[in-house]
PDB file of C-alpha atoms in Angstrom:
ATOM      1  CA  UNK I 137     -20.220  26.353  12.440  1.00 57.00           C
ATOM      2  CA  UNK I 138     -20.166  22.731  11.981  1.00 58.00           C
ATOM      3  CA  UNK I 139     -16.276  23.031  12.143  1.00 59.00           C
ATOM      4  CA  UNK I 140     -16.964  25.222  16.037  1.00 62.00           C
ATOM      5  CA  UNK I 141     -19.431  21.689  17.245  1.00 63.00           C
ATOM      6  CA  UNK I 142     -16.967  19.562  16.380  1.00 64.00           C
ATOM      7  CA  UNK I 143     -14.029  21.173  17.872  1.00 63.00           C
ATOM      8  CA  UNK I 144     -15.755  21.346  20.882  1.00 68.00           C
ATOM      9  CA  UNK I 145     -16.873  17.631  20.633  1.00 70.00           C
ATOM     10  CA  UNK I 146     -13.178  16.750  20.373  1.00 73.00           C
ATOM     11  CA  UNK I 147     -11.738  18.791  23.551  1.00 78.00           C
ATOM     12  CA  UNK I 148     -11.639  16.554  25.811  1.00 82.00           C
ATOM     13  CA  UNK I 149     -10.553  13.983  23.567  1.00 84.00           C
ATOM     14  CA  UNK I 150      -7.909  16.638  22.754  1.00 85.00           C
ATOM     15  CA  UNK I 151      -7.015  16.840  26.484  1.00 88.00           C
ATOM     16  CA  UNK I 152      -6.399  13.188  26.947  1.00 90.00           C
ATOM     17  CA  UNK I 153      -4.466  12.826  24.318  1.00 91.00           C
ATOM     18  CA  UNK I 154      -2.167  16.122  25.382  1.00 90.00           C
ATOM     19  CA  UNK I 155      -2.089  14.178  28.836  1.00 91.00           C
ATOM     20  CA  UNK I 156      -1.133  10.909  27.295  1.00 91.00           C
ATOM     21  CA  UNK I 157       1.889  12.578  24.832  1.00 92.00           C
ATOM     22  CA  UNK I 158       3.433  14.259  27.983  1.00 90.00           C
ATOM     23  CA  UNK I 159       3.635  11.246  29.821  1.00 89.00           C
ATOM     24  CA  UNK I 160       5.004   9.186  26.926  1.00 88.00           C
ATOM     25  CA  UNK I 161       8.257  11.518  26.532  1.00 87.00           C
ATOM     26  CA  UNK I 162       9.480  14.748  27.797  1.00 88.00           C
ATOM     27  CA  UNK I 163       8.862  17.910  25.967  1.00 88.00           C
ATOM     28  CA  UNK I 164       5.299  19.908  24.754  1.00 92.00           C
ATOM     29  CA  UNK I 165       1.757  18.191  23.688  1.00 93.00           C
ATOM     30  CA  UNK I 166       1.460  20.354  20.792  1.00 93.00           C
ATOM     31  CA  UNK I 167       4.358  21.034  18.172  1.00 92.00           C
ATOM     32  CA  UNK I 168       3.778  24.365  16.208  1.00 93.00           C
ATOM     33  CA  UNK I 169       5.234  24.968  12.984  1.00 91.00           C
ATOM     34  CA  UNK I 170       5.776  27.789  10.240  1.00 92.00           C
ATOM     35  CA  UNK I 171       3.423  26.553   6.835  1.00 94.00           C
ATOM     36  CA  UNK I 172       2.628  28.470   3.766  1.00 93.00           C
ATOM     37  CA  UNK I 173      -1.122  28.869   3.723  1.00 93.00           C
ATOM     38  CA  UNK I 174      -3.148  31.064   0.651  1.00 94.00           C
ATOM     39  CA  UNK I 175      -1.190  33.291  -1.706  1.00 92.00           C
ATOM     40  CA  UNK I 176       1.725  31.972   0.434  1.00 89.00           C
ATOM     41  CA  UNK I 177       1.433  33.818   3.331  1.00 93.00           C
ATOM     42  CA  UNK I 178       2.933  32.234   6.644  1.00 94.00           C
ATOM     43  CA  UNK I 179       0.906  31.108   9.605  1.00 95.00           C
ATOM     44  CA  UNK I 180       1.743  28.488  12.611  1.00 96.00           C
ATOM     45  CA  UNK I 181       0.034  25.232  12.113  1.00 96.00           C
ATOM     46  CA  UNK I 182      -1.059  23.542  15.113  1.00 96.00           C
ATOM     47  CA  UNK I 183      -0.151  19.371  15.786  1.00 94.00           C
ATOM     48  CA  UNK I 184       0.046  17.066  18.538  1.00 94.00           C
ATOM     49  CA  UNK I 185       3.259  16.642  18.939  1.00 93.00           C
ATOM     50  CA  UNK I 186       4.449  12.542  17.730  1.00 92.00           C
ATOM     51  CA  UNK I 187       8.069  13.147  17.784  1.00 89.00           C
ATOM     52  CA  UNK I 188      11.129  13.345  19.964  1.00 86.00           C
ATOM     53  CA  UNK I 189      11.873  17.118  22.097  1.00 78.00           C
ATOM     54  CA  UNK I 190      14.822  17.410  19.890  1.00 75.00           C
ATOM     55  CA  UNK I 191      13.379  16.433  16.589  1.00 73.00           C
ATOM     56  CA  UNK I 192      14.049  19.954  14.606  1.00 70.00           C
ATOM     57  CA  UNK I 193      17.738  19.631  15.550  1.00 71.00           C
ATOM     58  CA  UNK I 194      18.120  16.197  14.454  1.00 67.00           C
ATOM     59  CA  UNK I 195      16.282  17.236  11.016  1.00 65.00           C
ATOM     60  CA  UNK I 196      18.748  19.881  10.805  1.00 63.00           C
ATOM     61  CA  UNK I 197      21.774  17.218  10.758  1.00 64.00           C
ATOM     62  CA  UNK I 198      20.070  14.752   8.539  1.00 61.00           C
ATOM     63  CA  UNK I 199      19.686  18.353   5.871  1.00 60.00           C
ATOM     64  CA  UNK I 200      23.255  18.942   6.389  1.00 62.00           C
ATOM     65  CA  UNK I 201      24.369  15.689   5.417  1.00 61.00           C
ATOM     66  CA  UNK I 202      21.765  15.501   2.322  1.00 56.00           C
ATOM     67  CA  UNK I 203      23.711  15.315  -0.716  1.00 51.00           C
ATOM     68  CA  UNK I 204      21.567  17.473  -2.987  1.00 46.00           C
ATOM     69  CA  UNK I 205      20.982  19.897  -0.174  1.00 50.00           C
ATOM     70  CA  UNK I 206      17.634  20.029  -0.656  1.00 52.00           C
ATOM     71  CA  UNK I 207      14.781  19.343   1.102  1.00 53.00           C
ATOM     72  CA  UNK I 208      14.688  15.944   3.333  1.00 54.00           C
ATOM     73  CA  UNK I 209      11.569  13.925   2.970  1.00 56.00           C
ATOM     74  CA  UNK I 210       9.454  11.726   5.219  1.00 60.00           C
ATOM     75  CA  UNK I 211      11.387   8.290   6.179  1.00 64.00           C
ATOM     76  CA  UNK I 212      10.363   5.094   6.771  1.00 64.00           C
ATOM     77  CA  UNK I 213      10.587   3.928  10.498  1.00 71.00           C
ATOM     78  CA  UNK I 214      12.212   7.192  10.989  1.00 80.00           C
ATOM     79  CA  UNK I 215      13.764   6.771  15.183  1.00 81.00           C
ATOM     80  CA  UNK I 216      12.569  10.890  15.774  1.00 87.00           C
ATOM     81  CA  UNK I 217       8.617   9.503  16.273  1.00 89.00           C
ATOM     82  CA  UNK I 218       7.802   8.509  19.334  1.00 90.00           C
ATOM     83  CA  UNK I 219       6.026   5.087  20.089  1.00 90.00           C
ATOM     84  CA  UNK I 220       2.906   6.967  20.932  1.00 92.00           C
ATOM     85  CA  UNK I 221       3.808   9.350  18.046  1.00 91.00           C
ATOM     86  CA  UNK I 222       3.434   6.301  15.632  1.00 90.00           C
ATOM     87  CA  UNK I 223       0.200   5.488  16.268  1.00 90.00           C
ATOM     88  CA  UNK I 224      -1.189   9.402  16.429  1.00 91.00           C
ATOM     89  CA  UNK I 225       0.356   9.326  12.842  1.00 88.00           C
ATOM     90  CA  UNK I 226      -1.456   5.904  11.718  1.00 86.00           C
ATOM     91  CA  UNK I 227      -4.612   7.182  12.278  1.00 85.00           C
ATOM     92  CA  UNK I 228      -4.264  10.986  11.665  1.00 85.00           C
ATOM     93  CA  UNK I 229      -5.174  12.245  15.215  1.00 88.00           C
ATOM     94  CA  UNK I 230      -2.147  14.274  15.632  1.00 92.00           C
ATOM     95  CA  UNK I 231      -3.645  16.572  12.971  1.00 91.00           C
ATOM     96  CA  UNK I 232      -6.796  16.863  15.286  1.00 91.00           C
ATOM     97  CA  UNK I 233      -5.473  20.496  16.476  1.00 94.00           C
ATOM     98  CA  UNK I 234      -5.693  22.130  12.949  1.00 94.00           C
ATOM     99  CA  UNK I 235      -9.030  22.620  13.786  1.00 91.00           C
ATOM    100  CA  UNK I 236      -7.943  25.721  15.706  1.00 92.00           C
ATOM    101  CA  UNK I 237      -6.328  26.657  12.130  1.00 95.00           C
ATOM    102  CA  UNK I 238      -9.762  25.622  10.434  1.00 94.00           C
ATOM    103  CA  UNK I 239     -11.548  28.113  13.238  1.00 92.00           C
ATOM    104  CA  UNK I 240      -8.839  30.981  13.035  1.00 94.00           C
ATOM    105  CA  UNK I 241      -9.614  30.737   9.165  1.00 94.00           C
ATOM    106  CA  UNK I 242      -5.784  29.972   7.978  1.00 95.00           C
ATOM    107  CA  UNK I 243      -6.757  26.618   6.750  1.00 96.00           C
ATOM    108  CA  UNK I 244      -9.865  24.735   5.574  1.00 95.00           C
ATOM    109  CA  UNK I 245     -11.235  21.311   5.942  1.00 93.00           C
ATOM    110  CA  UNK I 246     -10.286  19.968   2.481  1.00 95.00           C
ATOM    111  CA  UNK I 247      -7.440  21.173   0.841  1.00 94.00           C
ATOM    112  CA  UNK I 248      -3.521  20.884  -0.337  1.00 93.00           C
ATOM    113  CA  UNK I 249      -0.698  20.164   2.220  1.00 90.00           C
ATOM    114  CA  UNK I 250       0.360  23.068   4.123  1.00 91.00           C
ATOM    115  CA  UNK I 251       3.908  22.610   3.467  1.00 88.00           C
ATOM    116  CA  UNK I 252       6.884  23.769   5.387  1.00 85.00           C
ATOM    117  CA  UNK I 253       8.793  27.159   4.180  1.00 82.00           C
ATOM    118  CA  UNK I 254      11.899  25.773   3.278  1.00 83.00           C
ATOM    119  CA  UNK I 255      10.597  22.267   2.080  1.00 82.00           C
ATOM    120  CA  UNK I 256       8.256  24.825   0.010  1.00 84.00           C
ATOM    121  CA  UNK I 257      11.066  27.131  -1.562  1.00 83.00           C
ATOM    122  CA  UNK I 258      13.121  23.801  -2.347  1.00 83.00           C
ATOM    123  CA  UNK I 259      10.526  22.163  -4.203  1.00 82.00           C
ATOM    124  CA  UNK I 260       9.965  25.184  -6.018  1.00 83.00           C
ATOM    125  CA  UNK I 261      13.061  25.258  -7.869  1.00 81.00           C
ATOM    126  CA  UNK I 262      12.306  21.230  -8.983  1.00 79.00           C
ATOM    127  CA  UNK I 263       8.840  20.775  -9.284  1.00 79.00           C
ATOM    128  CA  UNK I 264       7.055  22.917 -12.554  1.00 79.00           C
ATOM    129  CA  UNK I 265       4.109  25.331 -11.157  1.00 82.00           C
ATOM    130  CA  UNK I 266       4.571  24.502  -7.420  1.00 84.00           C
ATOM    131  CA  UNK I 267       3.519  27.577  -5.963  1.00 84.00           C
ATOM    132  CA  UNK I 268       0.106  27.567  -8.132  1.00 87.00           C
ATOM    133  CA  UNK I 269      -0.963  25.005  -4.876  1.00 87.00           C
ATOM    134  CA  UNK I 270      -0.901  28.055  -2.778  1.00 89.00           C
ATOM    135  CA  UNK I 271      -3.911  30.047  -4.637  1.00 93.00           C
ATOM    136  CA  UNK I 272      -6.368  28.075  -2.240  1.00 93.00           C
ATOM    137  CA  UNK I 273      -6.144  27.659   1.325  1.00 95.00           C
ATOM    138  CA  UNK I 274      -4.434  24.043   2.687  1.00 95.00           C
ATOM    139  CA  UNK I 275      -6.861  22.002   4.166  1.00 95.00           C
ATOM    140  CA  UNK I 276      -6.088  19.685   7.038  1.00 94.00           C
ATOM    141  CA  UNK I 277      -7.244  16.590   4.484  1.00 93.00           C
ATOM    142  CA  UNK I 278      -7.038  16.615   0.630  1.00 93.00           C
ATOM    143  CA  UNK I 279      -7.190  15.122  -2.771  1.00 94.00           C
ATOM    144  CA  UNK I 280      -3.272  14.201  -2.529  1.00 91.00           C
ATOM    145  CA  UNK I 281      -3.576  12.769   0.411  1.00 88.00           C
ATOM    146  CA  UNK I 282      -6.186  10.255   0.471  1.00 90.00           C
ATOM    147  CA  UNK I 283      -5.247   9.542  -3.195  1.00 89.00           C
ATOM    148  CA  UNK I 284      -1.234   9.335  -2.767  1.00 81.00           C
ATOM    149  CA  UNK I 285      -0.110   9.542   1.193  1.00 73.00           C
ATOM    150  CA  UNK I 286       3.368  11.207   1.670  1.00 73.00           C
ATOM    151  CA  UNK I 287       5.412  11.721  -0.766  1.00 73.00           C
ATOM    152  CA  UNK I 288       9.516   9.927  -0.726  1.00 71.00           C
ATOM    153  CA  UNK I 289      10.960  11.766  -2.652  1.00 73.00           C
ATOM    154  CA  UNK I 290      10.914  14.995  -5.858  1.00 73.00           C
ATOM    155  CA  UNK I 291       9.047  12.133  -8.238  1.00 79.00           C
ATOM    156  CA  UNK I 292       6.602  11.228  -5.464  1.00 81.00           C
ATOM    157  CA  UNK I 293       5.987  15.261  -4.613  1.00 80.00           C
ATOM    158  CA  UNK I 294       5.096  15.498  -8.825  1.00 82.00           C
ATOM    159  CA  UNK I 295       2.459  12.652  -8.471  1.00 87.00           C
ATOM    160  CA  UNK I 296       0.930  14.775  -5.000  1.00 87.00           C
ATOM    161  CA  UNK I 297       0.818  18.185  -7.174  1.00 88.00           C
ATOM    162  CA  UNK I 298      -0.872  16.794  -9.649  1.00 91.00           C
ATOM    163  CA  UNK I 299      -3.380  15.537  -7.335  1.00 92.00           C
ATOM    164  CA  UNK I 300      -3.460  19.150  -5.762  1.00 92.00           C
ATOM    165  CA  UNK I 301      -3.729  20.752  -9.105  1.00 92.00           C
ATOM    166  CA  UNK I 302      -6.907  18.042 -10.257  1.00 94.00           C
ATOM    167  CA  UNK I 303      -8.282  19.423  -6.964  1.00 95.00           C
ATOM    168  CA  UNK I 304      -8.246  23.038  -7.380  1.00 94.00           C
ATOM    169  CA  UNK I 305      -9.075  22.489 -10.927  1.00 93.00           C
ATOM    170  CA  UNK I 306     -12.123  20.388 -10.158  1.00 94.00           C
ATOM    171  CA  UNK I 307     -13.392  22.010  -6.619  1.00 91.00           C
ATOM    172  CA  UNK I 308     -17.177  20.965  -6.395  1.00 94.00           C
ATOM    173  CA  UNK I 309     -18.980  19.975  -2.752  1.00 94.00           C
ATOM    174  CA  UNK I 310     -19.242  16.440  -4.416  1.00 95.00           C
ATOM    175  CA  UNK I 311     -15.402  16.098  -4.681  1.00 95.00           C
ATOM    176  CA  UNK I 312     -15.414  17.679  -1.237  1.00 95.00           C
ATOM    177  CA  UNK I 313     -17.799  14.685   0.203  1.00 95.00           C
ATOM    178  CA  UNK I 314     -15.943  12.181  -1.664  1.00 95.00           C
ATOM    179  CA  UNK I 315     -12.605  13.239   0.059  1.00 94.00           C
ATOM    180  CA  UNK I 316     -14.599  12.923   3.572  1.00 93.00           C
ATOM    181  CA  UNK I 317     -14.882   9.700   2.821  1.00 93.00           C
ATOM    182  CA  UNK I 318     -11.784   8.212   1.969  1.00 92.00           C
ATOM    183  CA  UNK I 319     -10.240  10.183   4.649  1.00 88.00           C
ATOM    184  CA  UNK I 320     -12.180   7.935   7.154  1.00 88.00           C
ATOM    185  CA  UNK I 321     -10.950   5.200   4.949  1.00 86.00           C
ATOM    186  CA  UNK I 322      -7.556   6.698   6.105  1.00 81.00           C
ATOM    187  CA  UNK I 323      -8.110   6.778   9.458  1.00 80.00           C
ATOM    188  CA  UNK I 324      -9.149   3.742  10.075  1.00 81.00           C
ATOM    189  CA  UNK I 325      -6.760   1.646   7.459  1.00 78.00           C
ATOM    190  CA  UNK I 326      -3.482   4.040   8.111  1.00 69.00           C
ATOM    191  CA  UNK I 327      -3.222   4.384   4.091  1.00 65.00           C
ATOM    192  CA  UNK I 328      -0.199   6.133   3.306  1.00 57.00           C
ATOM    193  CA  UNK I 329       0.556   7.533   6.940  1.00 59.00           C
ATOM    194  CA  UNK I 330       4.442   7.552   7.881  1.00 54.00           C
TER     195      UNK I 330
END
């Protein structure tokens, strides 16, 4: 219910912000993307949009010239986010429209990283257990999160699943409250936002 209020709360906020992506470069407010949610099953997550139209096909090429053909991670000062994109990322707004995931019941407020599929299946093959993440629904913020930010790299990913798997392991309302807060700590210092 609480999750309903607050969704409402931020639509207009929402709608702005749509307006204000569309202006700053061509394409859709809202990017959707295939994630693994529970048990692994597939749903579209929901995002304002902070990169360039063409961003999937440029990800594409920077895969196909990745040595270990594996999965690509986030980059520093990557040129696909937009300027406007940048600062949706800093302070986490441009995962406002997971809320609509929260709602639909696909995702929950606290959790793991919905990851993407492939990015998923290659870090299976690398990282011990990975797919144990996936017996609890990903939640917009989590443990791994506000403890690590996102992960560079395979040895960066280990550090995040171990966060994930202290979370799942340790679930309690208290942990819940105590990620609430240092996920406003996030938002407002940009801690570990790319």
């Amino acid at each position: 219910m609480g999750t309903l209020c607050f969704g409402v709360i931020a639509l207009p906020l929402g709608l702005i912000l749509a307006l204000c992506i569309r202006l700053d470069t061509p394409g859709p407010a809202i990017f959707k993307q295939t994630r693994l949610g529970q048990n692994g099953l597939r749903f579209l997550v929901y995002k304002f949009r902070t990169m360039v139209r063409d961003a999937e096909s440029m990800q594409a090429a920077l895969e196909a010239q990745n040595e270990t053909n594996g999965a690509t991670f986030k980059m520093r000062n990557d040129p696909r986010i937009t300027p406007l994109g940048r600062l949706l990322r800093k302070t986490s707004i441009d995962e406002l429209p997971q809320f609509y995931n929260v709602i639909k019941g696909e995702m929950s407020l606290i959790g793991p990283r919905a990851e993407y599929k492939k990015f998923a299946d290659d870090l299976e093959s690398s990282v011990p257990f990975y797919q144990y993440r996936h017996i609890v629904k990903p939640g917009i913020s989590g443990w791994a999160q506000v403890m690590h930010g996102y992960a560079t790299g395979v040895d960066e990913t280990q550090i995040k699943i171990e966060h994930d798997f202290y979370y799942i392991k340790h679930f309690s309302f208290w942990l819940d409250f105590l990620i609430v807060l240092l996920t406003i700590r996030t938002v407002v210092t940009g801690f570990g936002c790319r």
